[in-house]
Short mmCIF file of C-alpha atoms and ligand atoms in Angstrom, two decimals:
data_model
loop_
_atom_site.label_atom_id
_atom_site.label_comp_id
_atom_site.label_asym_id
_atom_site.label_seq_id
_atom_site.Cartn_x
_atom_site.Cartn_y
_atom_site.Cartn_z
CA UNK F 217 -8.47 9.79 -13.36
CA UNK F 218 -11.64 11.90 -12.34
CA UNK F 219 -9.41 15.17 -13.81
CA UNK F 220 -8.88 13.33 -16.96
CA UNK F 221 -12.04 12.34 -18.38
CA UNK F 222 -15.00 15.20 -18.52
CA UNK F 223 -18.09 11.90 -17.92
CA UNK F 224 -15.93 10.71 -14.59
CA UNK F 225 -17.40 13.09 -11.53
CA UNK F 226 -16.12 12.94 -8.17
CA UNK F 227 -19.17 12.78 -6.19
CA UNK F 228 -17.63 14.80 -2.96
CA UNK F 229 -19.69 13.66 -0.19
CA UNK F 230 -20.21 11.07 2.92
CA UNK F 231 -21.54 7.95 1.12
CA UNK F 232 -24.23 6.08 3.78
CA UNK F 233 -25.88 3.64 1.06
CA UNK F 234 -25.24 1.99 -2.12
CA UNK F 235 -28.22 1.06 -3.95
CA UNK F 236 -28.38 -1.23 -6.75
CA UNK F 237 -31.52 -3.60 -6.97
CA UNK F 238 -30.66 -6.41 -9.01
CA UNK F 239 -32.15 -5.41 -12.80
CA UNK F 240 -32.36 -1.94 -11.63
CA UNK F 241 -30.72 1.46 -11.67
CA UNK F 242 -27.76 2.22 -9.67
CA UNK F 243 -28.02 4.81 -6.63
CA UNK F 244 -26.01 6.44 -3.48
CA UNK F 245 -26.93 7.78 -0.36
CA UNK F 246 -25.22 10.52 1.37
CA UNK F 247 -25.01 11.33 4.65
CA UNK F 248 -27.55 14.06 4.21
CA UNK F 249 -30.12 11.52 2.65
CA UNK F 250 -29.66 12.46 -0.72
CA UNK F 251 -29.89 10.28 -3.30
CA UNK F 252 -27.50 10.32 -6.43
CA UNK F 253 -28.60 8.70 -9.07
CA UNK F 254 -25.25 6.66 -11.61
CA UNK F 255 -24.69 4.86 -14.39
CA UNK F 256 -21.13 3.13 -12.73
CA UNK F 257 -19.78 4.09 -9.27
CA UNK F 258 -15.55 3.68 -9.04
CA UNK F 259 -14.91 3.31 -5.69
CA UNK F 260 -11.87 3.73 -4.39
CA UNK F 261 -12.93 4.33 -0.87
CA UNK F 262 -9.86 2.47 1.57
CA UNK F 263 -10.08 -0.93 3.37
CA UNK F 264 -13.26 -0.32 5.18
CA UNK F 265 -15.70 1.82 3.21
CA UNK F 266 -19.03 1.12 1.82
CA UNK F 267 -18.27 0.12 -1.61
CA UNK F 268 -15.54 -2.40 -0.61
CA UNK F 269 -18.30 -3.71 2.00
CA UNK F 270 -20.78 -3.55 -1.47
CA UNK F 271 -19.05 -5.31 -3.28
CA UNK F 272 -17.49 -7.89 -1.28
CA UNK F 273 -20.90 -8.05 0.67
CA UNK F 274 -18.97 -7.61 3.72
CA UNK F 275 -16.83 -10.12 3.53
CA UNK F 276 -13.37 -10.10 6.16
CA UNK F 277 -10.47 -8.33 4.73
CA UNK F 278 -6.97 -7.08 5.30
CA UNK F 279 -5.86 -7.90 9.27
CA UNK F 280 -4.51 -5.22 11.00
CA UNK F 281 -2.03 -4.94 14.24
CA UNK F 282 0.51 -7.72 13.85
CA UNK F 283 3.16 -5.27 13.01
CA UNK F 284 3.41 -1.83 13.15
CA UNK F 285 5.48 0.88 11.30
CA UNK F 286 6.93 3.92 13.41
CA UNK F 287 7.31 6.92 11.34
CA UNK F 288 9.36 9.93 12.15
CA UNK F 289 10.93 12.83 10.10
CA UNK F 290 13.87 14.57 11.27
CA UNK F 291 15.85 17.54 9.88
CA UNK F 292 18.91 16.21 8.08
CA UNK F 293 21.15 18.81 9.71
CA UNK F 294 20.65 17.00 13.25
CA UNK F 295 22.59 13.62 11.93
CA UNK F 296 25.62 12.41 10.32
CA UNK F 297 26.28 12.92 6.71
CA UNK F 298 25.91 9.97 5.18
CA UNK F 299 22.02 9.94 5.96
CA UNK F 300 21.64 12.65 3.08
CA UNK F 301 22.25 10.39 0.58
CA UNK F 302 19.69 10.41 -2.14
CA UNK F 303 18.46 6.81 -2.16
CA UNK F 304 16.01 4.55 -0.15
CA UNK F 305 18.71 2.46 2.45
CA UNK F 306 17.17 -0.78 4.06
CA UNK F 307 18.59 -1.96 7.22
CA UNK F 308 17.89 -5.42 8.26
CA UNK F 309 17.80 -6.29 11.68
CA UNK F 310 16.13 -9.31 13.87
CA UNK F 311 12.83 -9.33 13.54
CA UNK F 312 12.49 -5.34 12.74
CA UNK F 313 13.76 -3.44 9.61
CA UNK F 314 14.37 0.40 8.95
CA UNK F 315 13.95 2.25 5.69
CA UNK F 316 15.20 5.63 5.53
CA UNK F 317 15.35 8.16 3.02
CA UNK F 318 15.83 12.27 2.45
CA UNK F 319 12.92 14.20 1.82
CA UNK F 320 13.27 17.72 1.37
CA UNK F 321 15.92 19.04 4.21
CA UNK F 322 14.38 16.07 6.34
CA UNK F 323 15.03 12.19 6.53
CA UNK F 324 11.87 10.32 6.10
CA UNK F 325 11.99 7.24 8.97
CA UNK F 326 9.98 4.08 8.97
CA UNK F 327 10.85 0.98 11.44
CA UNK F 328 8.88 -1.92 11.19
CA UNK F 329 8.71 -4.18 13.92
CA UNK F 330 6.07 -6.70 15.44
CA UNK F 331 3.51 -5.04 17.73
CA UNK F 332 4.98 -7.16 20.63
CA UNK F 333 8.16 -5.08 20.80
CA UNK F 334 6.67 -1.93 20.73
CA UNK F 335 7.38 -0.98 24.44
CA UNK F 336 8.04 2.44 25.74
CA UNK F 337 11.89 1.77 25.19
CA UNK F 338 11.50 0.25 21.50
CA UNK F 339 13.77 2.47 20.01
CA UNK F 340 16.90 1.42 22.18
CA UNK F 341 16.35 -2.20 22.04
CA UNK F 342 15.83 -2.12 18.26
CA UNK F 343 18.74 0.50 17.70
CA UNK F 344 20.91 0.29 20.95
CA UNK F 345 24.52 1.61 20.90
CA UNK F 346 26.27 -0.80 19.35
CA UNK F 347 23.86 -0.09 15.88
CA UNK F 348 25.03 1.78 13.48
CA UNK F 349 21.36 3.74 13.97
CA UNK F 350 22.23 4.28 17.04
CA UNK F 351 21.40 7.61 16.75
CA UNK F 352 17.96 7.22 15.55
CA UNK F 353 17.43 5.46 19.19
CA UNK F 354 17.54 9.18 21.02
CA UNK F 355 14.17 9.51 22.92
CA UNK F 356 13.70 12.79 21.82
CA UNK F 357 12.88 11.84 18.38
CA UNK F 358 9.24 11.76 18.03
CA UNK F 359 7.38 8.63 16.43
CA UNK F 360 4.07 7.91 15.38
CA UNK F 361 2.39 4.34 14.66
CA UNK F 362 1.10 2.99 12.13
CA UNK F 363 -0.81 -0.63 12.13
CA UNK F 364 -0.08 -2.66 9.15
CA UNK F 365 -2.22 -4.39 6.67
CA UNK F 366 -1.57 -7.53 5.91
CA UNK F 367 -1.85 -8.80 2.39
CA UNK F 368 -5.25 -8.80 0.64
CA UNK F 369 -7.01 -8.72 -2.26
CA UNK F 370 -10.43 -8.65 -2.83
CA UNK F 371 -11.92 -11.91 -3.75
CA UNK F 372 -14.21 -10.00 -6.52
CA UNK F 373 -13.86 -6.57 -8.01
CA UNK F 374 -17.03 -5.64 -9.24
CA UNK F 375 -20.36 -6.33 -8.60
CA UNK F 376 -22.96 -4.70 -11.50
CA UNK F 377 -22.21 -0.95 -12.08
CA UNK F 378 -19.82 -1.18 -9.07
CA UNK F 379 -15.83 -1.84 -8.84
CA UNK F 380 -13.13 -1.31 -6.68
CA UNK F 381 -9.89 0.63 -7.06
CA UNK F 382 -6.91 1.63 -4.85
CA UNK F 383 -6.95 -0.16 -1.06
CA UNK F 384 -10.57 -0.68 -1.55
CA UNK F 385 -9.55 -3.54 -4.25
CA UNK F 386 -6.26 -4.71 -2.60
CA UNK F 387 -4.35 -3.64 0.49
CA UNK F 388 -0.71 -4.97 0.96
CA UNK F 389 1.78 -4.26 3.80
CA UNK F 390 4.31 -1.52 2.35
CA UNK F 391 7.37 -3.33 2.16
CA UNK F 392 7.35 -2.64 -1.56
CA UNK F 393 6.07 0.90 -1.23
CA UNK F 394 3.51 -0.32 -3.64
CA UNK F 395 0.29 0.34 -2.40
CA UNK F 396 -0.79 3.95 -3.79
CA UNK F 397 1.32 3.01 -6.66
CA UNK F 398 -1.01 0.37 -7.50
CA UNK F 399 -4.18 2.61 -7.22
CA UNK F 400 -2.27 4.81 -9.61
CA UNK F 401 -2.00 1.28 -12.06
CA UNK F 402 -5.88 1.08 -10.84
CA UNK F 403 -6.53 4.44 -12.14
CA UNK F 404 -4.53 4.39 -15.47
CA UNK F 405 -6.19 0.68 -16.44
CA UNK F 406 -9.75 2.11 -16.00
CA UNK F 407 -9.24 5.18 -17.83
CA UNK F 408 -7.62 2.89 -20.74
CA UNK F 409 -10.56 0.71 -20.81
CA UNK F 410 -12.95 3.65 -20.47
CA UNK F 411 -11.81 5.13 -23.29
CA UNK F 412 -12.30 1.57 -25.54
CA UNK F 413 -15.93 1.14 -24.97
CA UNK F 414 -19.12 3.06 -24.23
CA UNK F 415 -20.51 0.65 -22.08
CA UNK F 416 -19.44 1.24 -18.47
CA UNK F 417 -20.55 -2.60 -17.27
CA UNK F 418 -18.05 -3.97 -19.91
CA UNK F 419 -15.18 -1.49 -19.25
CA UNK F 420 -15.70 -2.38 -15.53
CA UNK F 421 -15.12 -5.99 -16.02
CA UNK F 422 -12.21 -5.49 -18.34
CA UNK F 423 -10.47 -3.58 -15.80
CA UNK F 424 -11.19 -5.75 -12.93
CA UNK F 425 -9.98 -9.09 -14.67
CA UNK F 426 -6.72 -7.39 -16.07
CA UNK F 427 -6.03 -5.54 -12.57
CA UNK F 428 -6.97 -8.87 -10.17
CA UNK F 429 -4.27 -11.01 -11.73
CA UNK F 430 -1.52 -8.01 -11.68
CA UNK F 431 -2.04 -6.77 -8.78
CA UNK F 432 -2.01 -9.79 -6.93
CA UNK F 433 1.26 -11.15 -7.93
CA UNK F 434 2.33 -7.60 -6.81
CA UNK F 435 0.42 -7.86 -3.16
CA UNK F 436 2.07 -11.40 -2.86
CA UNK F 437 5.15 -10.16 -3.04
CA UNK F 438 5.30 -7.45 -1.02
CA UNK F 439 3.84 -10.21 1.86
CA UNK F 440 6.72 -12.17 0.64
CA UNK F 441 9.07 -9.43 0.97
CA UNK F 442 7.90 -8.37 4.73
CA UNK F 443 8.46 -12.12 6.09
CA UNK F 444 12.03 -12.10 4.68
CA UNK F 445 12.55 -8.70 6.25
CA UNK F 446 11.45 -9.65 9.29
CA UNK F 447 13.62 -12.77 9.71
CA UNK F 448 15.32 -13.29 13.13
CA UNK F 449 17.82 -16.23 14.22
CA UNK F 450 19.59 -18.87 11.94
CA UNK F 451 17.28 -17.98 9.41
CA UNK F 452 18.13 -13.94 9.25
CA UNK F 453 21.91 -14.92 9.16
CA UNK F 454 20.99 -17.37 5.86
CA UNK F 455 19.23 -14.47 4.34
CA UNK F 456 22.12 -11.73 4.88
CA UNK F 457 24.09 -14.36 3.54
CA UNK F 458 22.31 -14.73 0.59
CA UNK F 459 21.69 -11.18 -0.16
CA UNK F 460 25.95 -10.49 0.63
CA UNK F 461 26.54 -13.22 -2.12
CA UNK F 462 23.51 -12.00 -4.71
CA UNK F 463 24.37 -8.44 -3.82
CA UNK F 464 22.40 -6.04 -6.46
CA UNK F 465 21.52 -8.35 -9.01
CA UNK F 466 18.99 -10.60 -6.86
CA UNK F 467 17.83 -7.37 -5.64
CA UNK F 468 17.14 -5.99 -8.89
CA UNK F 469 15.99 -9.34 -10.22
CA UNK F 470 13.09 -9.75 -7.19
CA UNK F 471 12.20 -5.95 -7.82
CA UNK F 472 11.89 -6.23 -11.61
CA UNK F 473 8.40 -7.04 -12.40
CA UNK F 474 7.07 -4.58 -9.72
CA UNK F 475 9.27 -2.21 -11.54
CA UNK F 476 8.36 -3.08 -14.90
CA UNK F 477 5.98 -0.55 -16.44
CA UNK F 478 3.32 -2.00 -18.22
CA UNK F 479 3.41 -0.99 -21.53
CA UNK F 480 -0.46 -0.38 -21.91
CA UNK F 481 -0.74 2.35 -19.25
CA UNK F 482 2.10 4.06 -20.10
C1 LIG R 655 3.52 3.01 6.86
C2 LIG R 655 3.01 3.03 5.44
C3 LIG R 655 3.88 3.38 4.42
C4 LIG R 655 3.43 3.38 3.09
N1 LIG R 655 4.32 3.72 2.10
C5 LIG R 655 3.92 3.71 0.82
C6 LIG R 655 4.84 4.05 -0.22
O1 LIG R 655 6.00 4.38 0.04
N2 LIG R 655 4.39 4.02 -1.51
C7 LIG R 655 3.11 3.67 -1.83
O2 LIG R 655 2.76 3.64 -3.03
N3 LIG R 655 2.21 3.34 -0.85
C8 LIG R 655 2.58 3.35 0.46
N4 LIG R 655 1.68 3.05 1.45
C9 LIG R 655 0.31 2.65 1.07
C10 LIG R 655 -0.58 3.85 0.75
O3 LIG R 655 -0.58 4.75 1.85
C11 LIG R 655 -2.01 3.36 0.47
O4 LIG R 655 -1.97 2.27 -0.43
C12 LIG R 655 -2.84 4.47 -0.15
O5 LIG R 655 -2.92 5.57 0.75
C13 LIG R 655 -4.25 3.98 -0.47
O6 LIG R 655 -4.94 5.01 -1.13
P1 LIG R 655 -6.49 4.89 -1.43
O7 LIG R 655 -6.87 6.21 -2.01
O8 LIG R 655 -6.80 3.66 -2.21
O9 LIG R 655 -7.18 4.67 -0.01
P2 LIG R 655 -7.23 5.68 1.23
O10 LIG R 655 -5.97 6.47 1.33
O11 LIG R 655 -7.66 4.85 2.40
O12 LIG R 655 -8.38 6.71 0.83
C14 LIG R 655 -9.74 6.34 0.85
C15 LIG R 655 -10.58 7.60 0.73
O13 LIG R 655 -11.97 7.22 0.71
C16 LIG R 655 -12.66 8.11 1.57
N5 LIG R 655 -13.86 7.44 2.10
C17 LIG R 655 -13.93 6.43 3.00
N6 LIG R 655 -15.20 6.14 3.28
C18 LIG R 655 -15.96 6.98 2.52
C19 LIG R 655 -17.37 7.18 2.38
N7 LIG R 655 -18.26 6.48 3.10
N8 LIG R 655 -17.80 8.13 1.51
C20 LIG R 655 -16.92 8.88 0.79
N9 LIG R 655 -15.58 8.74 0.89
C21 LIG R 655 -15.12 7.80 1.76
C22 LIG R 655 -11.66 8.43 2.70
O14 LIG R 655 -12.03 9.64 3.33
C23 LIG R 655 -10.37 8.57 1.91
O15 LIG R 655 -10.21 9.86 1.40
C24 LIG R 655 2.09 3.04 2.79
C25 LIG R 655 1.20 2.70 3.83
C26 LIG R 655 1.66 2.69 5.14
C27 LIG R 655 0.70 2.32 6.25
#
C-alpha cells in the first residue's frame, strides 16, 4: 500500500510513543526520541505493538499457547511420491491435524496439536506406524513451534488520526490461512478509500467500519474451523462422517465466502 500511493510513507523506525492530545496534532516517538510529526498513522504493527495498545488503550487481546503449530520443511526427494502433489492435503486426526503442501523442491509441514501433547515424543504418538504419515514421525526431522492465536478482533479500529491494519486489527488462528491475506484485504480497502476522499479522518473510518464487519465473519470462521479440526472421540467420527458424505461440495460451500473476492478491491 505504502509503494502505491506517493502521500503514504513508511516511517522505518522503533516507535516508543504515540501522541495524539485530544483536539490536537498527531505525533510519534522513536526510539531515538525523535518526534515525527502526521496527519494519520496506519498501523499495522502485529498483536502487541504500540498502536494496537493506542488504540485499544491496552485492552486484552488474542490468547496465546493453547495450541501450537510445528512447522518443518523437508526436501521432497526424501519421501514418497504422492507428497509432491501440487495441492494443500488436510489430514484429520484426534485432537491434532496436519496440512502439508510442496513448496519449491520442499514439502511445507504444519501439525497442529494442543500444547498438552507436545512432549519430546509428539511426533510418534500423533503419527505412529500405523499412520499413513508415518513417515513424517522420524525424529530426525526437525520442527519448530509456533504458539497460536486465538481468534480476535479488535473491539475498535481507529481512534482519531489512528487505525489498525493486518494482526494489529484482527488476529485469527491459521486454520484458514487467512491471516496475512486479510492484511492484504486491510491494505487494498484503505488504499480504495484513500483514493475517494482527501480527508484522512473520514477515509479512516470508512475503512475501519467496512473492514470490522468482513473481517470478522472471516476470523470467526477460521475459530470455527480449528474446533472442528481438532475434534477427538464420538464427535471426530460424526465429523469424518459428515465430510465422507458432503465430500467437496460442503468443503467448497464453507470455503466460499473466504474465497470470494470482493469486488471493490479487486
Ligand atoms: C503457523 C502459522 C501459519 C500461518 N499461515 C498463514 C497462511 O498460510 N496464510 C496467511 O495469510 N497467513 C498465515 N498466518 C498468519 C500470518 O503469519 C499473519 O497474519 C501475518 O504475518 C500478520 O502480518 P502483520 O504484518 O499484520 O503483522 P506482523 O507479521 O506481526 O508484523 C508486524 C510488524 O510491525 C513491526 N513492529 C512491531 N512493533 C513495532 C514498533 N514499536 N515500531 C515499529 N514497528 C513495529 C514488527 O517488527 C513487524 O515487522 C500464519 C500464522 C501462523 C502462526
Amino acid at each position: 500500500a505504502v509503494g502505491a500511493r506517493a502521500n503514504l510513507t513508511r516511517v522505518p523506525c522503533n516507535l516508543t510513543n504515540i501522541d495524539q492530545p485530544p483536539g490536537g496534532s498527531l505525533s510519534v516517538i522513536d526510539e531515538t526520541g525523535t518526534r515525527h510529526h502526521l496527519d494519520g498513522l496506519i498501523a499495522a504493527d502485529g498483536g502487541d505493538g504500540p498502536g494496537k495498545q493506542h488504540v485499544t488503550s491496552g485492552q486484552r487481546g488474542a490468547d496465546m499457547g493453547a495450541k501450537l503449530a510445528m512447522r518443518a520443511q523437508i526436501p521432497l526427494h526424501s519421501l514418497p511420491a504422492h507428497f509432491a502433489l501440487p495441492a494443500s492435503q488436510l489430514w484429520l486426526g484426534r485432537g491434532v491435524h496436519v496440512v502439508h503442501y510442496p513448496i519449491g523442491d520442499d514439502l511445507n509441514l504444519v501439525a497442529t496439536l494442543p500444547a498438552s501433547r507436545a512432549r519430546a515424543d509428539w511426533q510418534q504418538t500423533v503419527m505412529p506406524a500405523t499412520s499413513p504419515l508415518a513417515v513424517l514421525g522420524d525424529p530426525a526431522i526437525n520442527w519448530a513451534r509456533t504458539s497460536i492465536s486465538s481468534a480476535f478482533t479488535a473491539p475498535c479500529w481507529r481512534r482519531g488520526s489512528v487505525v489498525l491494519a493486518g494482526d494489529a486489527a484482527h488476529s485469527m488462528p491459521p486454520h484458514l490461512a487467512q491471516g496475512a491475506g486479510q492484511g492484504l484485504q486491510d491494505a487494498a480497502s484503505l488504499l480504495a478509500w484513500l483514493d475517494g476522499t482527501d480527508n484522512i479522518d473520514t477515509a479512516f473510518a470508512g475503512y475501519a467500519r467496512e473492514r470490522a464487519t468482513d473481517v470478522s465473519r472471516i476470523v470467526q470462521k477460521a475459530d470455527i474451523s480449528g474446533r472442528i479440526m481438532a475434534m477427538s472421540g464420538p464427535a471426530a467420527r460424526l465429523r469424518d462422517l459428515a465430510l465422507n458424505l458432503g465430500g467437496p461440495r460442503l468443503m467448497q460451500s464453507w470455503l466460499a465466502e473466504v474465497w470470494a473476492a470482493d469486488p471493490r478491491l479487486v
